[in-house]
Coordinates of C-alpha atoms in Angstrom, one line a residue:
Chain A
X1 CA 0.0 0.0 0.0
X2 CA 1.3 3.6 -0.8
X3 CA 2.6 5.7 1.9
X4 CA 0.9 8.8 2.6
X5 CA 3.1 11.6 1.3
X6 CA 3.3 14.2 3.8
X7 CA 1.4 17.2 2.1
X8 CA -1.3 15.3 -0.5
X9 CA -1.9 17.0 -3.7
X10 CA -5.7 17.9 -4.4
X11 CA -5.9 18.4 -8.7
X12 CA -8.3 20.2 -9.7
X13 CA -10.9 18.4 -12.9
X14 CA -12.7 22.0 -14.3
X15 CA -14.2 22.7 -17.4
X16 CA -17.3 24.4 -19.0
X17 CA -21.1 23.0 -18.4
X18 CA -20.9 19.9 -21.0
X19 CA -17.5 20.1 -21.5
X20 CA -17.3 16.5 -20.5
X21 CA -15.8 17.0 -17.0
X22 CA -17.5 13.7 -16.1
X23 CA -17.1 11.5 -19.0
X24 CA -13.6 12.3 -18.4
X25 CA -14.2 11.6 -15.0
X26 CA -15.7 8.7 -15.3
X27 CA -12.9 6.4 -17.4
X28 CA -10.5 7.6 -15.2
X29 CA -12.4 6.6 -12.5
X30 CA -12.3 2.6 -13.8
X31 CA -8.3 3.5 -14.3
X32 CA -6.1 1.1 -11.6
X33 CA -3.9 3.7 -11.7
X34 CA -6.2 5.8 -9.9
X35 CA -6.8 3.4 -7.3
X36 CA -4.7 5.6 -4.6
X37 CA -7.0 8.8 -4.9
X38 CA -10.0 10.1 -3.3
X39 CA -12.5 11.8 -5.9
X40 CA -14.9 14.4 -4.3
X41 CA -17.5 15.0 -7.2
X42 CA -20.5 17.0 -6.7
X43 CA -23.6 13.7 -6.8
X44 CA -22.8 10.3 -7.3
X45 CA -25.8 10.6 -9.8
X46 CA -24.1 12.7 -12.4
X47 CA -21.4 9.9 -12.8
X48 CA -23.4 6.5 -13.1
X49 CA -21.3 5.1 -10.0
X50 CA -23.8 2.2 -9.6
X51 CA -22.3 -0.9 -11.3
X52 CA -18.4 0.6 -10.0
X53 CA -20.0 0.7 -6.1
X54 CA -18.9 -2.2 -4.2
X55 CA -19.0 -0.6 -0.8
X56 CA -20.7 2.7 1.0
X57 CA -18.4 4.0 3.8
X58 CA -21.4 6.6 5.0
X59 CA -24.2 8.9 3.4
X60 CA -21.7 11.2 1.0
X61 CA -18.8 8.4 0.4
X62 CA -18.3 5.0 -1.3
X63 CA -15.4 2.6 -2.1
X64 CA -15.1 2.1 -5.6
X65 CA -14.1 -1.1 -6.8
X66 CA -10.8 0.1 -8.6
X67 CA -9.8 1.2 -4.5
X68 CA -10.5 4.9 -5.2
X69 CA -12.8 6.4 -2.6
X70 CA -15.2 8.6 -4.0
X71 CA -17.7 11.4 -2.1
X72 CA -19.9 14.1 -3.0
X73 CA -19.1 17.3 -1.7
X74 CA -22.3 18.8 0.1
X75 CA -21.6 22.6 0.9
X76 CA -18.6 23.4 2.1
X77 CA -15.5 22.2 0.5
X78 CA -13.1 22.6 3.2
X79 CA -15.3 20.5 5.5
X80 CA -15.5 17.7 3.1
X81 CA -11.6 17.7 2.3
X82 CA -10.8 17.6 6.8
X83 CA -13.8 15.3 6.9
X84 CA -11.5 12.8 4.5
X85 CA -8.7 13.6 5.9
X86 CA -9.7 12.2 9.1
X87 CA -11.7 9.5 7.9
X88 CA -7.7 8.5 6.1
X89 CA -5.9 8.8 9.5
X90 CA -8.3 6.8 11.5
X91 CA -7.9 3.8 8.9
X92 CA -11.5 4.7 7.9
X93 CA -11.0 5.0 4.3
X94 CA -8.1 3.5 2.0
X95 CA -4.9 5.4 2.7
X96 CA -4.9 7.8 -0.8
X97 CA -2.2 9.8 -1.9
X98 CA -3.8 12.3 -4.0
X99 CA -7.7 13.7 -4.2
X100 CA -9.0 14.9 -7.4
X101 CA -11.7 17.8 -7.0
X102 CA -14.2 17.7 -9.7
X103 CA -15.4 21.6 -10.0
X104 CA -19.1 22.8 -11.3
X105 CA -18.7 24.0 -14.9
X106 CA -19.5 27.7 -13.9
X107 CA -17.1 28.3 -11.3
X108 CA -13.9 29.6 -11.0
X109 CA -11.4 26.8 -9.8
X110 CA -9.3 30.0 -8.1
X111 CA -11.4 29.7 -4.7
X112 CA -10.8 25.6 -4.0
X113 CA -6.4 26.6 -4.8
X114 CA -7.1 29.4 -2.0
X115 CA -9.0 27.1 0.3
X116 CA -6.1 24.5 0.4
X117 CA -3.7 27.3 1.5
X118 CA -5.6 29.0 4.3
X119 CA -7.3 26.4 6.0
X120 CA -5.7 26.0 9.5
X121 CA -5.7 22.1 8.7
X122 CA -5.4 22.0 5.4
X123 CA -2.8 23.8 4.8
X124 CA -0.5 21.0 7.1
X125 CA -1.9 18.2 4.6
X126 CA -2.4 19.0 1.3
X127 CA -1.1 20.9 -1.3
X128 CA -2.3 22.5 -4.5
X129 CA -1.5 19.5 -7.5
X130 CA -2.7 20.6 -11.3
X131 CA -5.6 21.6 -13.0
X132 CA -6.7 20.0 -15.4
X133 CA -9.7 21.8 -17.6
X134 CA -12.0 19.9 -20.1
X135 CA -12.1 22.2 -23.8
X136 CA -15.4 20.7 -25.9
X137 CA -14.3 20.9 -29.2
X138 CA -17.2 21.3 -31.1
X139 CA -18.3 24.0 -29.0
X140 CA -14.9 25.6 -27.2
X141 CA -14.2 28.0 -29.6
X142 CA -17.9 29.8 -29.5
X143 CA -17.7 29.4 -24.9
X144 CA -14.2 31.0 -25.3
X145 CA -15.6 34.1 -27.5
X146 CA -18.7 34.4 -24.8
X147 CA -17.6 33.5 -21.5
X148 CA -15.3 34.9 -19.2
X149 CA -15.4 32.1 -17.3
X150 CA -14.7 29.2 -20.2
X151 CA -11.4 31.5 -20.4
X152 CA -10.2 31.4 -16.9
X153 CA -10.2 28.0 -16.7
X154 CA -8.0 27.6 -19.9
X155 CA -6.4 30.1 -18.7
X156 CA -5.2 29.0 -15.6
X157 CA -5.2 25.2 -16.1
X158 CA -1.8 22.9 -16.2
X159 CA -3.5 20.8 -18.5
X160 CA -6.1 20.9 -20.9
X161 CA -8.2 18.0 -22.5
X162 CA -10.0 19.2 -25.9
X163 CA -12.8 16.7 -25.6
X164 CA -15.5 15.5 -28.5
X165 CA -12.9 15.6 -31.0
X166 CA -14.2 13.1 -32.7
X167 CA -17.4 14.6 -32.9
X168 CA -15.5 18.1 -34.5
X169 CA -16.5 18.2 -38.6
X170 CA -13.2 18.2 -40.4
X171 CA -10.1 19.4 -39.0
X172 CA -9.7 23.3 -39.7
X173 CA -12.2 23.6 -36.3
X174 CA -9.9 21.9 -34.2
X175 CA -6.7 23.5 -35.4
X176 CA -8.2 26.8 -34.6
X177 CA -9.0 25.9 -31.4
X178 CA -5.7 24.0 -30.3
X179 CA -4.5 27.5 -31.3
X180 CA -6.4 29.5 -29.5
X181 CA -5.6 27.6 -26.2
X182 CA -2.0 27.9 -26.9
X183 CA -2.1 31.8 -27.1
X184 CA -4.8 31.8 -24.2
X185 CA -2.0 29.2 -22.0
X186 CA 1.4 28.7 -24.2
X187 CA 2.4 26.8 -20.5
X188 CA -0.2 23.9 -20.4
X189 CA 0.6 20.8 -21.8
X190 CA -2.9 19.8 -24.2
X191 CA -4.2 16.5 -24.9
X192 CA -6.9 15.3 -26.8
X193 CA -9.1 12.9 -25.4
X194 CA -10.1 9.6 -26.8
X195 CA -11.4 6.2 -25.6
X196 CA -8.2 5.2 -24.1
X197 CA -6.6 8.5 -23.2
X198 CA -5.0 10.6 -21.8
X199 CA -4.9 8.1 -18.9
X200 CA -4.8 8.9 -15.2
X201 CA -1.1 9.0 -14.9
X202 CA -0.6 11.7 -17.9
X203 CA -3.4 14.2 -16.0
X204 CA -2.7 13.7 -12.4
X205 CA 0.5 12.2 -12.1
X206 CA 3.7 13.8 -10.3
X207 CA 3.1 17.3 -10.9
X208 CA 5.9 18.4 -9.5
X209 CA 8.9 16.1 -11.2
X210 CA 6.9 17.4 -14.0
X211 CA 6.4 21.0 -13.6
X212 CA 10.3 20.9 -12.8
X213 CA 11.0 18.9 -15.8
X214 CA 9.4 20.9 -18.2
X215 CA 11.1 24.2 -17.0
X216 CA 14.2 22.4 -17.9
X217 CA 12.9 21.2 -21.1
X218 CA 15.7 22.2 -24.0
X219 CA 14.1 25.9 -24.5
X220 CA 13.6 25.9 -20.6
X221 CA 9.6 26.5 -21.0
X222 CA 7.1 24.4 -23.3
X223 CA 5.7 27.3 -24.7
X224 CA 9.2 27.8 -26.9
X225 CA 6.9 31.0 -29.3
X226 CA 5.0 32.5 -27.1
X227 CA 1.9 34.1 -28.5
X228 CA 2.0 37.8 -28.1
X229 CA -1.4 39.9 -27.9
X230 CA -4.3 38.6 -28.4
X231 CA -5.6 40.9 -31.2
X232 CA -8.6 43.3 -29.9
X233 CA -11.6 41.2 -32.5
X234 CA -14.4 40.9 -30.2
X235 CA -15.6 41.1 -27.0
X236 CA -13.9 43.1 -24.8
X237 CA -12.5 40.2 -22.0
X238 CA -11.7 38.0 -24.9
X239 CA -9.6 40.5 -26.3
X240 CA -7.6 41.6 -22.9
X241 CA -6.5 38.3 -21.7
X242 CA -2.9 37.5 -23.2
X243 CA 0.7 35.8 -22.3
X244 CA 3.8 36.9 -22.6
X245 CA 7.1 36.1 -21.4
X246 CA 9.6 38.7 -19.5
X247 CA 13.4 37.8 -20.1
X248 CA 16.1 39.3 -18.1
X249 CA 20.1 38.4 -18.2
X250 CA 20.7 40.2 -15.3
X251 CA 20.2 38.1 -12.1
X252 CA 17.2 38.8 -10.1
X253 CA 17.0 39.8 -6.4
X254 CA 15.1 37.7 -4.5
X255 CA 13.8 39.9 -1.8
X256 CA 12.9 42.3 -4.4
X257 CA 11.7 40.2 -6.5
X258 CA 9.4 38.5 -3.7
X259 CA 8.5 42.8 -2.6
X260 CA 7.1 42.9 -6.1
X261 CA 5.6 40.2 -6.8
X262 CA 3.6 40.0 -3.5
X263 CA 2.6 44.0 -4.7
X264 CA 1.8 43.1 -7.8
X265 CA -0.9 40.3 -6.7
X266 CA -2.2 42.5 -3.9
X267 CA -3.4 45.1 -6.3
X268 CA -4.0 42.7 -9.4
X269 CA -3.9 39.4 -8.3
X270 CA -7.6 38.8 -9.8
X271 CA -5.8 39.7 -13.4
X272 CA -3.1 38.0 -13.4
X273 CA -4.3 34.4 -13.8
X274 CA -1.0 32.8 -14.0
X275 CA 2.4 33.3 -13.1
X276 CA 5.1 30.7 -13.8
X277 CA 8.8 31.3 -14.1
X278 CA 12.3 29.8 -13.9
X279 CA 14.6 32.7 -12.3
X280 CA 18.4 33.2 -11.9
X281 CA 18.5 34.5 -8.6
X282 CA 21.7 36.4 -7.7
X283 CA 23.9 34.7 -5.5
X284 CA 22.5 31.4 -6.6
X285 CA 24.0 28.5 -8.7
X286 CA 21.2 26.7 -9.6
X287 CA 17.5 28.3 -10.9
X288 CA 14.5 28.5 -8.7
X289 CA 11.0 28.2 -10.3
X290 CA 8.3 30.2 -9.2
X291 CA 4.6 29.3 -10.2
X292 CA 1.4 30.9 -9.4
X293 CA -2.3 31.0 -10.2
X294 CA -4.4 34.6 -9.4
X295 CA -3.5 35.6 -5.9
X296 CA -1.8 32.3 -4.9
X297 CA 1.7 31.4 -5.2
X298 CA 3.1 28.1 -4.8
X299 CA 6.2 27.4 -2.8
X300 CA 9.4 28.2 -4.9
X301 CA 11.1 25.3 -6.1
X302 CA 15.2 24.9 -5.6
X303 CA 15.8 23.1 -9.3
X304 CA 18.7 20.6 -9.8
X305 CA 20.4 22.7 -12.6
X306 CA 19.7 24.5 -15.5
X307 CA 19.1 23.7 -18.8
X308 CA 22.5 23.6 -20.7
X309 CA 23.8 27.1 -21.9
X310 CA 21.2 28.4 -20.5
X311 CA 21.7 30.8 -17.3
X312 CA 18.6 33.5 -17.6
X313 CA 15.3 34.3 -16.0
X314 CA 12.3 33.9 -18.0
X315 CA 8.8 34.5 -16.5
X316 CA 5.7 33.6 -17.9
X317 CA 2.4 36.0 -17.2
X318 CA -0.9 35.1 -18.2
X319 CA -3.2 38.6 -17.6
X320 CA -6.4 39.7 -17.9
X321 CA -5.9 43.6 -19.6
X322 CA -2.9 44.3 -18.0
X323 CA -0.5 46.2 -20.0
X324 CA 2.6 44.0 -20.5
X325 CA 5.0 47.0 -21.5
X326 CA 4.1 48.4 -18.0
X327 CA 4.5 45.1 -16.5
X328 CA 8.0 44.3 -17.9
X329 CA 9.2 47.7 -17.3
X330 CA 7.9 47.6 -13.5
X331 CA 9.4 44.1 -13.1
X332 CA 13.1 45.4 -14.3
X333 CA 12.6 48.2 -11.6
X334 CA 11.5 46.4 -8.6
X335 CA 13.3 43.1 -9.0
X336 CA 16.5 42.9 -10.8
X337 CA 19.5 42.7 -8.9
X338 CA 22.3 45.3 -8.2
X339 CA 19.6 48.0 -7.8
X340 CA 17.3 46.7 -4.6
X341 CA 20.4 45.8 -2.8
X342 CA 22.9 47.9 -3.1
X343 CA 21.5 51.6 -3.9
X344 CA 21.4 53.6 -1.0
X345 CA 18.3 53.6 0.4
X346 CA 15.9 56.7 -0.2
X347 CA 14.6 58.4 3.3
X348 CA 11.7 56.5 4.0
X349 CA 9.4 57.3 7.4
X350 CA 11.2 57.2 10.9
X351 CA 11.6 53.7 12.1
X352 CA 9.5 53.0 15.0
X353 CA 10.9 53.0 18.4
X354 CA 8.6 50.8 21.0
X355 CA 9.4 49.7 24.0
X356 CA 10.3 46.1 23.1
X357 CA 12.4 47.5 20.7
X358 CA 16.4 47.3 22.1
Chain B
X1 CA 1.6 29.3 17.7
X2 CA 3.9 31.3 19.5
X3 CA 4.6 30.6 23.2
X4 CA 5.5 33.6 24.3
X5 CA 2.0 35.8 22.5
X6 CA -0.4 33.2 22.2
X7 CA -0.6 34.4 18.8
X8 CA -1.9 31.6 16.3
X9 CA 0.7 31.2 13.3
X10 CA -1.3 32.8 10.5
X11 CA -0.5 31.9 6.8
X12 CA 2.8 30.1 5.4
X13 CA 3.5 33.0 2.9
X14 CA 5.3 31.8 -0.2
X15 CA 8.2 34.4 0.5
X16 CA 8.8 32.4 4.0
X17 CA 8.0 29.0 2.6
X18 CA 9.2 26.0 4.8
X19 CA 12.7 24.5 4.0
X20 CA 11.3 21.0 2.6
X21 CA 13.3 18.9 0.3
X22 CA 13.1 20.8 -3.3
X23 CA 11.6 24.1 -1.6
X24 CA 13.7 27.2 -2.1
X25 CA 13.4 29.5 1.1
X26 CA 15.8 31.8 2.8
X27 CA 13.9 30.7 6.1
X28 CA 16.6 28.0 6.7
X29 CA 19.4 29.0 9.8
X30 CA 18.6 31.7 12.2
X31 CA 21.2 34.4 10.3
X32 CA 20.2 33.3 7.1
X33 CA 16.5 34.4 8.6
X34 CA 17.5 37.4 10.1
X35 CA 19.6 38.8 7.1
X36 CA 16.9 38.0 4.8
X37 CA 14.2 40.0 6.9
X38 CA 16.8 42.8 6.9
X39 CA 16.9 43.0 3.3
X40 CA 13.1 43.1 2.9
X41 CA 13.1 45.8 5.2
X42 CA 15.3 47.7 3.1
X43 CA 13.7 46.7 -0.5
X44 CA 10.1 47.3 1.4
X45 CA 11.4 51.0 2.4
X46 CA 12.2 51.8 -1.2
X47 CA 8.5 51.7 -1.9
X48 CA 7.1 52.9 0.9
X49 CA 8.8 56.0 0.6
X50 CA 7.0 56.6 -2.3
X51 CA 3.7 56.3 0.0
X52 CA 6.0 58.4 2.7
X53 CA 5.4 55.1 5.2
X54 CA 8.2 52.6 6.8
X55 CA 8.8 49.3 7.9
X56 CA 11.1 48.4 10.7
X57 CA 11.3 44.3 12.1
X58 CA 9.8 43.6 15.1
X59 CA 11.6 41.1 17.3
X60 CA 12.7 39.4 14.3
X61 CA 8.6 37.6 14.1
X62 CA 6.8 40.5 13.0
X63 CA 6.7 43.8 11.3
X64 CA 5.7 47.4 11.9
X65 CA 4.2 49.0 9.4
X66 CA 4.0 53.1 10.3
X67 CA 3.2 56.4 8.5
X68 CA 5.0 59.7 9.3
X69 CA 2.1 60.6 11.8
X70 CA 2.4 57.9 13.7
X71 CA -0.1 55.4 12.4
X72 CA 1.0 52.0 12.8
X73 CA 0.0 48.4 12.5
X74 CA 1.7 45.0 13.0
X75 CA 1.8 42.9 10.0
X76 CA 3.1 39.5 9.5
X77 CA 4.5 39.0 6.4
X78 CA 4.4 40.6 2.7
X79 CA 1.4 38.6 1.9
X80 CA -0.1 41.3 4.7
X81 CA 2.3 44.1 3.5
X82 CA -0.2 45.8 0.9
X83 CA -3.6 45.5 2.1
X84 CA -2.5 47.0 5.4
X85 CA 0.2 49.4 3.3
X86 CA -3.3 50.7 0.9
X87 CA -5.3 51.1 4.1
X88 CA -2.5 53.4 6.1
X89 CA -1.9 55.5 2.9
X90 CA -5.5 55.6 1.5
X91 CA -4.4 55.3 -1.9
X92 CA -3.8 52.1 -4.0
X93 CA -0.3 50.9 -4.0
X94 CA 0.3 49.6 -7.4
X95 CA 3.5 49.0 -9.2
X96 CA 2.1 49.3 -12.6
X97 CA 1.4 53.0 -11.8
X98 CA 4.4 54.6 -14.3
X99 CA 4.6 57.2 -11.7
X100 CA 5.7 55.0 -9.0
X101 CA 7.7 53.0 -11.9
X102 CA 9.7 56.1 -13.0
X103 CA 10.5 56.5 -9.2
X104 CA 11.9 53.6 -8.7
X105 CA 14.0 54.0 -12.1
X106 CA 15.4 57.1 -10.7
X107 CA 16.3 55.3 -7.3
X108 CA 18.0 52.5 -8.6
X109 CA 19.9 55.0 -11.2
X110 CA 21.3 57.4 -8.5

């Protein structure tokens, strides 16, 4: 039996209404290789669990027969995640080592990512894994034009599964839309579903060997052309969100870096729906990788080296109308090395004197 | 939760992540904790002097966040920074304004 790793990472299953969220769900769900996972879905119903159900732990969860556990998620999130977790260390449930959260097509997976991090228990269990979002082929392009919502979720996803492909008349369609999830998300890796894949292991498998191992892919990101602009054609969200990538030779700072960033999200964070980047911090040998979604940012990661040749900072931004000029420009004033640390510091207010202060 | 305050640990902020295996944080030894809280102070008081307000460390756990009049709050770490920083100053702090921008230009050139 797997151990329990010591945080668990919860992936995130999103994608419009009729996207096919729980078709997807539901092969995976037969998968073996998913047998080490708790699913929290929102009803049993929706997903045909009948023939899988071998045995009912308690009113929201069952045992499926593969060995995932599987429960519906009645209100609050947060209280069905500690309710699992507790249910795991009393020996109640199989010992799983990852939960996959299977959002409502309407919302916007940012809240469940936040709810991981500031929960008081939580927080000392899991961690944020990937997000995975469901495209529909046939109708993805025409939800991408109309809703801001089918957007975000490209947006901020690690993954994306164009479903129905099969269903998509010729091929031009589909073209068109792989393209227009690689300028809305250069960064996620994109499958296309079929009977027999992507399997369980290619969607929520080691996200984090991964997520390092792509940042040291040969051009150091996936995305080796990023898309520039998206060009102002329609309605007015569509047109603002875009990606682009900010290069820099000159090392970073790490405090001021982290000053900025942290400034940056405060005031924008709703905007900026992804931040991911592989950084040559001064002082450093080896590159750290940064990687956020909206106001969250995942714990840096120390990589083993870096790609050969290959010694600057690149970081990825995926905004919502944010001016990337301005960005860059900002980002080169705040963050790069040589100027937060070593300029002599302007007069700022008179530091406080209290009396615990020696 | 601290001993001495009672005060419950708030958020791990991603600045002051938790040395795990893989995790890149300056929140390893104690000097390497205290220098790096130094230098925020310092990179922190470039902007706020924009917003004429200061940080100073408090006891090496917290900060103080303070305007020149005198108003002051306790914040934790940068993750509480701005909220608290907007509220003090009554204006947004945003580093996309090219005012603010073209400030720190001028800083980090002189």
């Amino acid at each position: 039996m797997a151990d329990i790793p010591a945080f668990t990472p919860v992936h995130l299953l999103t994608g419009f209404l009729g996207s096919g969220k729980t078709t997807l769900l539901k092969r995976l769900l037969a998968d073996p290789a998913l047998a080490d996972t708790a699913v929290m879905i929102n009803e049993f119903g929706a997903v045909g669990l009948d023939h899988h159900l071998v045995e009912r732990i308690d009113d929201t969860m069952v045992l499926l027969q593969s060995g995932c556990v599987c429960c519906t998620v009645r209100g609050e999130l947060a209280e069905a995640l500690r309710d699992l977790h507790s249910k795991r260390e009393r020996g109640l449930v199989p010992p799983f080592t990852r939960v996959v959260i299977e959002s409502t097509g309407l919302a916007d997976p940012f809240p469940v990512l936040s709810t991981l991090k500031s929960d008081p228990v939580l927080r000392h269990h899991f961690r944020a894994g990937s997000v995975v979002t469901t495209v529909d082929a046939v109708n993805g392009l025409a939800q991408l034009d109309t809703y801001v919502e089918s957007n975000r979720q490209a947006a901020i996803a690690d993954r994306i599964v164009v479903t129905k492909a099969d269903l998509c008349p010729g091929n031009a369609a589909l073209v068109r839309l792989l393209s227009r999830l690689a300028e809305l998300n250069p960064d996620a890796v994109r499958h296309i579903a079929a009977a027999d894949g992507p399997g369980a292991d290619a969607l929520f498998g080691d996200d984090t060997a991964q997520r390092a191992a792509r940042l040291q892919s040969a051009s150091g990101f996936y995305c080796d052309a990023p898309a520039g602009l998206v060009t102002a054609d329609g309605t007015p969200h569509q047109a603002a969100i875009s990606s682009f990538v900010i290069t820099v030779d000159t090392p970073v700072d790490w405090t001021g870096f982290g000053v900025w960033l942290t400034m940056l999200l405060n005031r924008h964070g709703e905007r900026v729906l992804r931040v991911k980047g592989m950084l040559d911090i001064a002082g450093e040998d080896r590159p750290v990788a940064v990687h956020g979604v909206q106001h969250l940012v995942h714990p840096p990661v120390h990589m083993d080296a870096w790609p050969a040749g290959e010694r600057s900072s690149r970081i990825v931004f995926i905004v919502d109308g944010l001016d990337p000029n301005l960005l860059k420009r900002s980002f080169n004033a705040f963050a790069l090395a040589g100027k937060a640390a070593d300029s002599p510091q302007p007069e700022a207010a008179a530091p406080v004197r209290n009396a615990q202060s020696p | 939760m601290c001993s001495l305050c009672g005060v419950i640990g708030g958020d791990q902020h991603w600045t002051d992540a938790a040395a795990r295996p893989g995790v890149y944080t300056r929140n390893v030894e104690r000097l390497d904790r205290r220098r790096e809280r130094a230098r925020r102070v310092t990179a922190v008081n470039r902007v706020l002097a924009a917003f004429g307000m200061g940080l100073s460390d408090w006891q090496g756990s917290s900060f103080v966040l303070a305007t020149r009049t005198g108003k002051s709050e306790m914040i934790e770490d940068l993750g509480h920074l701005w909220p608290a920083a907007e509220r003090l100053a009554g204006r947004p702090c945003d580093p996309l304004d090219p005012v603010l921008i073209a400030r720190m230009e001028s800083v980090s050139d002189g």
